[in-house]
Amino acid sequence: MKLPRTLTNRIFLFVSLFLVHTTLFSQDLEPRRWSVLPDNTQVIALGYASTSGELFFDPVLEIEDASVNIETSYFSYVRSFSFAGKPVRFDALIPWQHAKWEGLLRGESAVAERRGFTDPRFRLSMTLLNTAEEKGNPTSKTVVGVALAVNVPLGQYDNEKLLNLGQNRYSIRPQIGVVHTEGAWSYELTGSIFFYTDNNELFNGSKREQDPLYALQSHVVYLFSPGVWTAVGVGYAWGGLSHINDVKKDDAWGNVLSSLSFGFPLSKNQGLKLTYLNGRTQKSTGAALNTFSLGWSLLF
């Protein structure tokens, strides 16, 4: 059945704006990602995160008082090894989510819920420079690394539904990072570019393409004692304009994120990390979201 043009345009506008909201979940603000681990170290982690906030839609969609609540459980695995004499780190993250969207559609209450796995993320990073390996001031060092992260479209997806947990496309993210440490203080800067493959099975048999998204994030980390640390982070992402059926959409991103993290040990090889993350799109349409998370890790 062919939908009326006006209705089709509204649906595509809804999809376009909703996908802007999902960027606040796909982005991360992770301190200490460039930490150099001893060779052949393995880390497993379990975590839980609760995300809630408001969604702001274009008035033409007649959606008001919209909000979202997402509960995420995740498992992650990290392994370090050497390649060509350089430290290499492999990370895998597998998330499961329960998401609930609520709001008023044309004045009537509307609710949608999804439960299942979302797209897993795999990341391979290499340390190119670590001045701690050189002779000099042991309290001052600089680390430079590069990485490639990939989100794989294995999450729950149904092209007959507007809202999905998976994205049905690959996200490929090259990164470069610099960390400078002076005594107990560390200063981190990471640059990323998100490249996206096409989603050829968008709602109603449509196709979605997306321009690259550019992102910067920075963290200041203070180490109180071995294993006890806190970090403040900020990030910004821009670009990422969508094309649906070759029609350009007015959905370029301007996302600001900020975070506060605290980590401490439970034992010699176990630790906990608490994080608060705030995400906001700098547009009249977008989202304002808050996330609280708790993670447990085991090193062996």
PDB file of C-alpha atoms in Angstrom:
ATOM      1  CA  MET A   1       0.000   0.000   0.000  1.00  0.00           C
ATOM      2  CA  LYS A   2       1.354   3.399  -0.981  1.00  0.00           C
ATOM      3  CA  LEU A   3       1.099   5.955   1.818  1.00  0.00           C
ATOM      4  CA  PRO A   4      -0.054   9.535   1.117  1.00  0.00           C
ATOM      5  CA  ARG A   5       2.856  11.852   0.398  1.00  0.00           C
ATOM      6  CA  THR A   6       2.150  14.116   3.409  1.00  0.00           C
ATOM      7  CA  LEU A   7       2.002  11.160   5.781  1.00  0.00           C
ATOM      8  CA  THR A   8       5.138   9.650   4.239  1.00  0.00           C
ATOM      9  CA  ASN A   9       7.043  12.913   4.701  1.00  0.00           C
ATOM     10  CA  ARG A  10       5.954  13.093   8.340  1.00  0.00           C
ATOM     11  CA  ILE A  11       7.034   9.518   8.953  1.00  0.00           C
ATOM     12  CA  PHE A  12      10.449  10.175   7.429  1.00  0.00           C
ATOM     13  CA  LEU A  13      10.794  13.333   9.499  1.00  0.00           C
ATOM     14  CA  PHE A  14       9.986  11.311  12.616  1.00  0.00           C
ATOM     15  CA  VAL A  15      12.538   8.649  11.676  1.00  0.00           C
ATOM     16  CA  SER A  16      15.124  11.306  10.919  1.00  0.00           C
ATOM     17  CA  LEU A  17      14.649  13.086  14.253  1.00  0.00           C
ATOM     18  CA  PHE A  18      14.527   9.860  16.243  1.00  0.00           C
ATOM     19  CA  LEU A  19      17.823   8.746  14.760  1.00  0.00           C
ATOM     20  CA  VAL A  20      19.353  11.996  16.014  1.00  0.00           C
ATOM     21  CA  HIS A  21      18.297  10.941  19.505  1.00  0.00           C
ATOM     22  CA  THR A  22      19.967   7.568  19.152  1.00  0.00           C
ATOM     23  CA  THR A  23      23.339   9.227  18.612  1.00  0.00           C
ATOM     24  CA  LEU A  24      23.418  10.105  22.284  1.00  0.00           C
ATOM     25  CA  PHE A  25      23.468   6.364  22.931  1.00  0.00           C
ATOM     26  CA  SER A  26      25.941   5.435  20.190  1.00  0.00           C
ATOM     27  CA  GLN A  27      28.421   8.044  21.357  1.00  0.00           C
ATOM     28  CA  ASP A  28      30.457   7.283  24.444  1.00  0.00           C
ATOM     29  CA  LEU A  29      32.454   9.420  26.823  1.00  0.00           C
ATOM     30  CA  GLU A  30      34.962   6.955  28.212  1.00  0.00           C
ATOM     31  CA  PRO A  31      38.010   8.046  30.225  1.00  0.00           C
ATOM     32  CA  ARG A  32      41.232   6.008  30.350  1.00  0.00           C
ATOM     33  CA  ARG A  33      40.478   4.272  27.049  1.00  0.00           C
ATOM     34  CA  TRP A  34      44.124   4.673  26.051  1.00  0.00           C
ATOM     35  CA  SER A  35      45.528   3.026  29.198  1.00  0.00           C
ATOM     36  CA  VAL A  36      48.459   0.764  28.340  1.00  0.00           C
ATOM     37  CA  LEU A  37      47.869  -2.670  29.867  1.00  0.00           C
ATOM     38  CA  PRO A  38      50.597  -5.228  30.563  1.00  0.00           C
ATOM     39  CA  ASP A  39      50.998  -7.800  27.801  1.00  0.00           C
ATOM     40  CA  ASN A  40      48.522 -10.731  27.891  1.00  0.00           C
ATOM     41  CA  THR A  41      46.199  -9.009  30.358  1.00  0.00           C
ATOM     42  CA  GLN A  42      42.507  -9.910  30.212  1.00  0.00           C
ATOM     43  CA  VAL A  43      39.592  -7.993  31.725  1.00  0.00           C
ATOM     44  CA  ILE A  44      35.926  -8.970  31.884  1.00  0.00           C
ATOM     45  CA  ALA A  45      33.232  -6.551  33.048  1.00  0.00           C
ATOM     46  CA  LEU A  46      29.523  -6.514  33.794  1.00  0.00           C
ATOM     47  CA  GLY A  47      27.514  -3.325  34.049  1.00  0.00           C
ATOM     48  CA  TYR A  48      24.132  -1.677  34.278  1.00  0.00           C
ATOM     49  CA  ALA A  49      23.051   1.767  33.047  1.00  0.00           C
ATOM     50  CA  SER A  50      19.795   3.689  33.401  1.00  0.00           C
ATOM     51  CA  THR A  51      19.018   6.420  30.855  1.00  0.00           C
ATOM     52  CA  SER A  52      16.065   8.792  30.976  1.00  0.00           C
ATOM     53  CA  GLY A  53      15.120  12.149  29.556  1.00  0.00           C
ATOM     54  CA  GLU A  54      13.016  14.244  27.235  1.00  0.00           C
ATOM     55  CA  LEU A  55      12.654  14.117  23.451  1.00  0.00           C
ATOM     56  CA  PHE A  56      11.873  17.252  21.444  1.00  0.00           C
ATOM     57  CA  PHE A  57      10.137  16.851  18.069  1.00  0.00           C
ATOM     58  CA  ASP A  58       9.215  19.256  15.308  1.00  0.00           C
ATOM     59  CA  PRO A  59       5.674  20.600  15.966  1.00  0.00           C
ATOM     60  CA  VAL A  60       4.512  19.313  12.542  1.00  0.00           C
ATOM     61  CA  LEU A  61       4.724  15.776  13.954  1.00  0.00           C
ATOM     62  CA  GLU A  62       2.130  16.582  16.646  1.00  0.00           C
ATOM     63  CA  ILE A  63       4.188  14.734  19.281  1.00  0.00           C
ATOM     64  CA  GLU A  64       4.296  16.357  22.715  1.00  0.00           C
ATOM     65  CA  ASP A  65       5.625  15.556  26.198  1.00  0.00           C
ATOM     66  CA  ALA A  66       7.783  12.793  24.744  1.00  0.00           C
ATOM     67  CA  SER A  67      10.231  10.944  26.971  1.00  0.00           C
ATOM     68  CA  VAL A  68      12.362   7.823  26.928  1.00  0.00           C
ATOM     69  CA  ASN A  69      13.606   5.414  29.584  1.00  0.00           C
ATOM     70  CA  ILE A  70      16.279   2.869  28.718  1.00  0.00           C
ATOM     71  CA  GLU A  71      17.792   0.203  30.946  1.00  0.00           C
ATOM     72  CA  THR A  72      21.015  -1.298  29.600  1.00  0.00           C
ATOM     73  CA  SER A  73      22.909  -4.340  30.836  1.00  0.00           C
ATOM     74  CA  TYR A  74      26.244  -5.120  29.242  1.00  0.00           C
ATOM     75  CA  PHE A  75      29.153  -7.527  29.143  1.00  0.00           C
ATOM     76  CA  SER A  76      32.593  -6.441  27.991  1.00  0.00           C
ATOM     77  CA  TYR A  77      35.877  -8.196  27.383  1.00  0.00           C
ATOM     78  CA  VAL A  78      39.365  -6.702  26.984  1.00  0.00           C
ATOM     79  CA  ARG A  79      42.600  -8.429  26.012  1.00  0.00           C
ATOM     80  CA  SER A  80      46.043  -6.921  25.541  1.00  0.00           C
ATOM     81  CA  PHE A  81      48.853  -8.304  23.395  1.00  0.00           C
ATOM     82  CA  SER A  82      51.769  -7.121  21.272  1.00  0.00           C
ATOM     83  CA  PHE A  83      52.049  -6.728  17.518  1.00  0.00           C
ATOM     84  CA  ALA A  84      55.148  -5.533  15.683  1.00  0.00           C
ATOM     85  CA  GLY A  85      56.588  -4.544  19.042  1.00  0.00           C
ATOM     86  CA  LYS A  86      53.635  -2.260  19.874  1.00  0.00           C
ATOM     87  CA  PRO A  87      51.032  -2.715  22.649  1.00  0.00           C
ATOM     88  CA  VAL A  88      47.633  -3.662  21.207  1.00  0.00           C
ATOM     89  CA  ARG A  89      44.284  -3.814  22.971  1.00  0.00           C
ATOM     90  CA  PHE A  90      41.080  -5.545  21.847  1.00  0.00           C
ATOM     91  CA  ASP A  91      37.724  -4.541  23.377  1.00  0.00           C
ATOM     92  CA  ALA A  92      34.300  -6.135  22.879  1.00  0.00           C
ATOM     93  CA  LEU A  93      31.035  -4.727  24.258  1.00  0.00           C
ATOM     94  CA  ILE A  94      27.729  -6.639  24.101  1.00  0.00           C
ATOM     95  CA  PRO A  95      24.686  -4.640  25.357  1.00  0.00           C
ATOM     96  CA  TRP A  96      21.095  -5.686  26.105  1.00  0.00           C
ATOM     97  CA  GLN A  97      18.376  -3.049  26.486  1.00  0.00           C
ATOM     98  CA  HIS A  98      14.828  -2.461  27.604  1.00  0.00           C
ATOM     99  CA  ALA A  99      13.580   0.803  26.084  1.00  0.00           C
ATOM    100  CA  LYS A 100      10.257   2.562  26.619  1.00  0.00           C
ATOM    101  CA  TRP A 101       9.083   5.670  24.753  1.00  0.00           C
ATOM    102  CA  GLU A 102       6.069   7.675  25.960  1.00  0.00           C
ATOM    103  CA  GLY A 103       4.294  10.823  24.804  1.00  0.00           C
ATOM    104  CA  LEU A 104       1.204  12.447  23.379  1.00  0.00           C
ATOM    105  CA  LEU A 105       0.421  11.889  19.697  1.00  0.00           C
ATOM    106  CA  ARG A 106      -2.267  14.321  18.508  1.00  0.00           C
ATOM    107  CA  GLY A 107      -3.280  14.690  22.171  1.00  0.00           C
ATOM    108  CA  GLU A 108      -3.593  10.933  22.741  1.00  0.00           C
ATOM    109  CA  SER A 109      -1.293   8.929  24.988  1.00  0.00           C
ATOM    110  CA  ALA A 110       1.138   6.661  23.079  1.00  0.00           C
ATOM    111  CA  VAL A 111       3.680   4.121  24.363  1.00  0.00           C
ATOM    112  CA  ALA A 112       6.236   1.878  22.632  1.00  0.00           C
ATOM    113  CA  GLU A 113       8.543  -0.695  24.242  1.00  0.00           C
ATOM    114  CA  ARG A 114      11.421  -2.841  22.976  1.00  0.00           C
ATOM    115  CA  ARG A 115      13.514  -5.513  24.705  1.00  0.00           C
ATOM    116  CA  GLY A 116      16.552  -7.261  23.296  1.00  0.00           C
ATOM    117  CA  PHE A 117      20.155  -7.003  22.228  1.00  0.00           C
ATOM    118  CA  THR A 118      21.405  -3.860  20.563  1.00  0.00           C
ATOM    119  CA  ASP A 119      24.378  -3.686  18.205  1.00  0.00           C
ATOM    120  CA  PRO A 120      27.650  -4.953  19.745  1.00  0.00           C
ATOM    121  CA  ARG A 121      30.833  -2.893  19.454  1.00  0.00           C
ATOM    122  CA  PHE A 122      34.358  -4.159  18.787  1.00  0.00           C
ATOM    123  CA  ARG A 123      37.454  -1.986  19.080  1.00  0.00           C
ATOM    124  CA  LEU A 124      41.123  -2.588  18.256  1.00  0.00           C
ATOM    125  CA  SER A 125      43.655  -0.024  19.464  1.00  0.00           C
ATOM    126  CA  MET A 126      47.439   0.295  19.230  1.00  0.00           C
ATOM    127  CA  THR A 127      49.851   2.430  21.248  1.00  0.00           C
ATOM    128  CA  LEU A 128      52.207   4.221  18.866  1.00  0.00           C
ATOM    129  CA  LEU A 129      54.153   6.191  21.483  1.00  0.00           C
ATOM    130  CA  ASN A 130      54.688   5.720  25.210  1.00  0.00           C
ATOM    131  CA  THR A 131      57.389   7.959  26.636  1.00  0.00           C
ATOM    132  CA  ALA A 132      57.273   6.017  29.925  1.00  0.00           C
ATOM    133  CA  GLU A 133      59.394   3.420  28.115  1.00  0.00           C
ATOM    134  CA  GLU A 134      62.095   6.025  27.666  1.00  0.00           C
ATOM    135  CA  LYS A 135      64.484   7.243  30.347  1.00  0.00           C
ATOM    136  CA  GLY A 136      63.498  10.475  32.008  1.00  0.00           C
ATOM    137  CA  ASN A 137      61.066  11.834  34.551  1.00  0.00           C
ATOM    138  CA  PRO A 138      59.060   8.834  35.810  1.00  0.00           C
ATOM    139  CA  THR A 139      56.168  11.093  36.896  1.00  0.00           C
ATOM    140  CA  SER A 140      55.661  12.557  33.418  1.00  0.00           C
ATOM    141  CA  LYS A 141      54.716  10.612  30.293  1.00  0.00           C
ATOM    142  CA  THR A 142      52.834  10.929  27.019  1.00  0.00           C
ATOM    143  CA  VAL A 143      50.893   8.199  25.233  1.00  0.00           C
ATOM    144  CA  VAL A 144      49.668   8.399  21.625  1.00  0.00           C
ATOM    145  CA  GLY A 145      47.369   5.742  20.202  1.00  0.00           C
ATOM    146  CA  VAL A 146      45.140   4.909  17.252  1.00  0.00           C
ATOM    147  CA  ALA A 147      42.061   2.700  17.155  1.00  0.00           C
ATOM    148  CA  LEU A 148      39.304   1.343  14.959  1.00  0.00           C
ATOM    149  CA  ALA A 149      35.869   0.684  16.507  1.00  0.00           C
ATOM    150  CA  VAL A 150      33.046  -1.081  14.655  1.00  0.00           C
ATOM    151  CA  ASN A 151      29.376  -1.423  15.622  1.00  0.00           C
ATOM    152  CA  VAL A 152      28.036  -4.592  14.003  1.00  0.00           C
ATOM    153  CA  PRO A 153      24.318  -4.763  13.013  1.00  0.00           C
ATOM    154  CA  LEU A 154      23.374  -7.773  15.126  1.00  0.00           C
ATOM    155  CA  GLY A 155      20.874  -6.009  17.394  1.00  0.00           C
ATOM    156  CA  GLN A 156      17.104  -6.363  17.359  1.00  0.00           C
ATOM    157  CA  TYR A 157      15.671  -4.793  14.197  1.00  0.00           C
ATOM    158  CA  ASP A 158      12.331  -4.922  12.393  1.00  0.00           C
ATOM    159  CA  ASN A 159      11.877  -2.791   9.276  1.00  0.00           C
ATOM    160  CA  GLU A 160       8.122  -2.718   9.885  1.00  0.00           C
ATOM    161  CA  LYS A 161       8.671  -0.725  13.086  1.00  0.00           C
ATOM    162  CA  LEU A 162       9.723   2.896  13.448  1.00  0.00           C
ATOM    163  CA  LEU A 163      11.588   2.350  16.730  1.00  0.00           C
ATOM    164  CA  ASN A 164      14.331  -0.282  16.973  1.00  0.00           C
ATOM    165  CA  LEU A 165      17.202  -1.150  19.286  1.00  0.00           C
ATOM    166  CA  GLY A 166      19.543  -2.118  16.431  1.00  0.00           C
ATOM    167  CA  GLN A 167      20.489   0.188  13.556  1.00  0.00           C
ATOM    168  CA  ASN A 168      20.705  -2.387  10.720  1.00  0.00           C
ATOM    169  CA  ARG A 169      23.978  -0.910   9.464  1.00  0.00           C
ATOM    170  CA  TYR A 170      27.670  -0.848  10.289  1.00  0.00           C
ATOM    171  CA  SER A 171      29.238   2.086  12.100  1.00  0.00           C
ATOM    172  CA  ILE A 172      33.008   2.299  11.510  1.00  0.00           C
ATOM    173  CA  ARG A 173      34.949   4.683  13.739  1.00  0.00           C
ATOM    174  CA  PRO A 174      38.677   5.452  13.341  1.00  0.00           C
ATOM    175  CA  GLN A 175      40.142   7.226  16.375  1.00  0.00           C
ATOM    176  CA  ILE A 176      43.320   8.922  17.503  1.00  0.00           C
ATOM    177  CA  GLY A 177      44.088   9.777  21.110  1.00  0.00           C
ATOM    178  CA  VAL A 178      46.730  11.581  23.159  1.00  0.00           C
ATOM    179  CA  VAL A 179      47.209  11.301  26.928  1.00  0.00           C
ATOM    180  CA  HIS A 180      49.697  13.343  28.923  1.00  0.00           C
ATOM    181  CA  THR A 181      50.337  12.528  32.580  1.00  0.00           C
ATOM    182  CA  GLU A 182      51.984  14.799  35.120  1.00  0.00           C
ATOM    183  CA  GLY A 183      52.131  13.226  38.557  1.00  0.00           C
ATOM    184  CA  ALA A 184      48.599  12.310  39.648  1.00  0.00           C
ATOM    185  CA  TRP A 185      46.950  14.258  36.795  1.00  0.00           C
ATOM    186  CA  SER A 186      46.217  12.948  33.289  1.00  0.00           C
ATOM    187  CA  TYR A 187      44.852  14.948  30.345  1.00  0.00           C
ATOM    188  CA  GLU A 188      43.202  13.053  27.492  1.00  0.00           C
ATOM    189  CA  LEU A 189      42.046  14.125  24.032  1.00  0.00           C
ATOM    190  CA  THR A 190      40.377  11.802  21.510  1.00  0.00           C
ATOM    191  CA  GLY A 191      39.214  12.541  17.967  1.00  0.00           C
ATOM    192  CA  SER A 192      36.832  10.224  16.084  1.00  0.00           C
ATOM    193  CA  ILE A 193      35.072  10.023  12.728  1.00  0.00           C
ATOM    194  CA  PHE A 194      31.951   7.843  12.390  1.00  0.00           C
ATOM    195  CA  PHE A 195      31.378   6.337   8.931  1.00  0.00           C
ATOM    196  CA  TYR A 196      28.057   4.585   8.276  1.00  0.00           C
ATOM    197  CA  THR A 197      26.997   1.999   5.755  1.00  0.00           C
ATOM    198  CA  ASP A 198      23.536   2.363   4.204  1.00  0.00           C
ATOM    199  CA  ASN A 199      20.397   0.986   5.794  1.00  0.00           C
ATOM    200  CA  ASN A 200      18.531  -0.432   2.803  1.00  0.00           C
ATOM    201  CA  GLU A 201      15.663  -1.761   4.946  1.00  0.00           C
ATOM    202  CA  LEU A 202      14.389   1.358   6.645  1.00  0.00           C
ATOM    203  CA  PHE A 203      10.716   1.628   7.566  1.00  0.00           C
ATOM    204  CA  ASN A 204       8.276   1.282   4.653  1.00  0.00           C
ATOM    205  CA  GLY A 205      10.943  -0.106   2.290  1.00  0.00           C
ATOM    206  CA  SER A 206      13.054   3.034   2.306  1.00  0.00           C
ATOM    207  CA  LYS A 207      16.807   3.597   2.253  1.00  0.00           C
ATOM    208  CA  ARG A 208      18.873   5.692   4.636  1.00  0.00           C
ATOM    209  CA  GLU A 209      22.336   7.076   3.958  1.00  0.00           C
ATOM    210  CA  GLN A 210      24.317   9.242   6.357  1.00  0.00           C
ATOM    211  CA  ASP A 211      27.256  11.624   6.095  1.00  0.00           C
ATOM    212  CA  PRO A 212      30.226  11.127   8.453  1.00  0.00           C
ATOM    213  CA  LEU A 213      29.907  12.305  12.032  1.00  0.00           C
ATOM    214  CA  TYR A 214      32.878  14.046  13.676  1.00  0.00           C
ATOM    215  CA  ALA A 215      33.494  13.896  17.425  1.00  0.00           C
ATOM    216  CA  LEU A 216      35.962  15.203  19.988  1.00  0.00           C
ATOM    217  CA  GLN A 217      36.163  14.316  23.650  1.00  0.00           C
ATOM    218  CA  SER A 218      38.490  15.311  26.464  1.00  0.00           C
ATOM    219  CA  HIS A 219      39.001  14.077  30.016  1.00  0.00           C
ATOM    220  CA  VAL A 220      40.878  15.218  33.077  1.00  0.00           C
ATOM    221  CA  VAL A 221      41.732  12.309  35.380  1.00  0.00           C
ATOM    222  CA  TYR A 222      43.070  12.490  38.929  1.00  0.00           C
ATOM    223  CA  LEU A 223      44.639   9.429  40.560  1.00  0.00           C
ATOM    224  CA  PHE A 224      44.228   9.495  44.339  1.00  0.00           C
ATOM    225  CA  SER A 225      46.049   6.192  44.872  1.00  0.00           C
ATOM    226  CA  PRO A 226      46.536   2.987  42.842  1.00  0.00           C
ATOM    227  CA  GLY A 227      43.091   1.984  41.599  1.00  0.00           C
ATOM    228  CA  VAL A 228      41.275   5.020  43.041  1.00  0.00           C
ATOM    229  CA  TRP A 229      40.570   7.757  40.491  1.00  0.00           C
ATOM    230  CA  THR A 230      38.048  10.304  39.306  1.00  0.00           C
ATOM    231  CA  ALA A 231      37.510  11.861  35.867  1.00  0.00           C
ATOM    232  CA  VAL A 232      35.589  14.761  34.356  1.00  0.00           C
ATOM    233  CA  GLY A 233      34.862  14.606  30.625  1.00  0.00           C
ATOM    234  CA  VAL A 234      33.263  16.685  27.865  1.00  0.00           C
ATOM    235  CA  GLY A 235      32.517  15.819  24.258  1.00  0.00           C
ATOM    236  CA  TYR A 236      31.008  17.341  21.132  1.00  0.00           C
ATOM    237  CA  ALA A 237      29.814  15.733  17.885  1.00  0.00           C
ATOM    238  CA  TRP A 238      28.741  17.434  14.665  1.00  0.00           C
ATOM    239  CA  GLY A 239      27.802  16.527  11.097  1.00  0.00           C
ATOM    240  CA  GLY A 240      26.032  13.264  10.304  1.00  0.00           C
ATOM    241  CA  LEU A 241      23.392  14.642   7.916  1.00  0.00           C
ATOM    242  CA  SER A 242      20.934  11.961   6.725  1.00  0.00           C
ATOM    243  CA  HIS A 243      19.578  11.221   3.241  1.00  0.00           C
ATOM    244  CA  ILE A 244      16.385   9.173   3.055  1.00  0.00           C
ATOM    245  CA  ASN A 245      15.562   7.904  -0.447  1.00  0.00           C
ATOM    246  CA  ASP A 246      18.192  10.373  -1.730  1.00  0.00           C
ATOM    247  CA  VAL A 247      16.365  13.306  -0.089  1.00  0.00           C
ATOM    248  CA  LYS A 248      18.503  15.387   2.286  1.00  0.00           C
ATOM    249  CA  LYS A 249      17.049  15.780   5.786  1.00  0.00           C
ATOM    250  CA  ASP A 250      17.568  18.711   8.142  1.00  0.00           C
ATOM    251  CA  ASP A 251      19.002  16.541  10.922  1.00  0.00           C
ATOM    252  CA  ALA A 252      22.673  17.517  11.247  1.00  0.00           C
ATOM    253  CA  TRP A 253      23.904  16.744  14.742  1.00  0.00           C
ATOM    254  CA  GLY A 254      25.247  19.102  17.361  1.00  0.00           C
ATOM    255  CA  ASN A 255      25.525  16.926  20.454  1.00  0.00           C
ATOM    256  CA  VAL A 256      27.188  17.946  23.707  1.00  0.00           C
ATOM    257  CA  LEU A 257      28.061  15.351  26.333  1.00  0.00           C
ATOM    258  CA  SER A 258      29.544  15.720  29.812  1.00  0.00           C
ATOM    259  CA  SER A 259      30.456  13.086  32.361  1.00  0.00           C
ATOM    260  CA  LEU A 260      31.752  12.457  35.851  1.00  0.00           C
ATOM    261  CA  SER A 261      33.329   9.083  36.688  1.00  0.00           C
ATOM    262  CA  PHE A 262      34.762   7.537  39.820  1.00  0.00           C
ATOM    263  CA  GLY A 263      36.645   4.231  40.105  1.00  0.00           C
ATOM    264  CA  PHE A 264      37.929   2.290  43.078  1.00  0.00           C
ATOM    265  CA  PRO A 265      39.226  -1.246  43.750  1.00  0.00           C
ATOM    266  CA  LEU A 266      37.370  -4.031  45.533  1.00  0.00           C
ATOM    267  CA  SER A 267      40.447  -6.248  45.682  1.00  0.00           C
ATOM    268  CA  LYS A 268      43.791  -6.647  43.947  1.00  0.00           C
ATOM    269  CA  ASN A 269      42.145  -7.610  40.645  1.00  0.00           C
ATOM    270  CA  GLN A 270      38.558  -6.342  40.959  1.00  0.00           C
ATOM    271  CA  GLY A 271      37.138  -2.837  40.681  1.00  0.00           C
ATOM    272  CA  LEU A 272      33.966  -0.758  40.438  1.00  0.00           C
ATOM    273  CA  LYS A 273      33.248   2.286  38.260  1.00  0.00           C
ATOM    274  CA  LEU A 274      30.423   4.778  38.761  1.00  0.00           C
ATOM    275  CA  THR A 275      29.523   7.189  35.948  1.00  0.00           C
ATOM    276  CA  TYR A 276      27.073  10.013  35.353  1.00  0.00           C
ATOM    277  CA  LEU A 277      26.601  11.073  31.707  1.00  0.00           C
ATOM    278  CA  ASN A 278      24.564  14.000  30.418  1.00  0.00           C
ATOM    279  CA  GLY A 279      23.768  14.297  26.707  1.00  0.00           C
ATOM    280  CA  ARG A 280      21.975  17.116  24.923  1.00  0.00           C
ATOM    281  CA  THR A 281      21.411  17.973  21.284  1.00  0.00           C
ATOM    282  CA  GLN A 282      21.991  21.657  20.573  1.00  0.00           C
ATOM    283  CA  LYS A 283      18.915  21.995  18.354  1.00  0.00           C
ATOM    284  CA  SER A 284      15.262  22.959  18.815  1.00  0.00           C
ATOM    285  CA  THR A 285      14.559  19.282  18.094  1.00  0.00           C
ATOM    286  CA  GLY A 286      16.566  16.609  19.849  1.00  0.00           C
ATOM    287  CA  ALA A 287      16.984  15.117  23.287  1.00  0.00           C
ATOM    288  CA  ALA A 288      18.129  15.889  26.817  1.00  0.00           C
ATOM    289  CA  LEU A 289      19.223  12.669  28.495  1.00  0.00           C
ATOM    290  CA  ASN A 290      20.818  11.603  31.766  1.00  0.00           C
ATOM    291  CA  THR A 291      22.562   8.271  32.323  1.00  0.00           C
ATOM    292  CA  PHE A 292      23.764   6.683  35.556  1.00  0.00           C
ATOM    293  CA  SER A 293      25.861   3.529  35.291  1.00  0.00           C
ATOM    294  CA  LEU A 294      27.671   1.054  37.530  1.00  0.00           C
ATOM    295  CA  GLY A 295      30.289  -1.374  36.250  1.00  0.00           C
ATOM    296  CA  TRP A 296      32.258  -4.227  37.849  1.00  0.00           C
ATOM    297  CA  SER A 297      35.503  -5.490  36.335  1.00  0.00           C
ATOM    298  CA  LEU A 298      37.799  -8.451  36.933  1.00  0.00           C
ATOM    299  CA  LEU A 299      41.418  -8.418  35.740  1.00  0.00           C
ATOM    300  CA  PHE A 300      43.373 -11.630  35.242  1.00  0.00           C
TER     301      PHE A 300
END
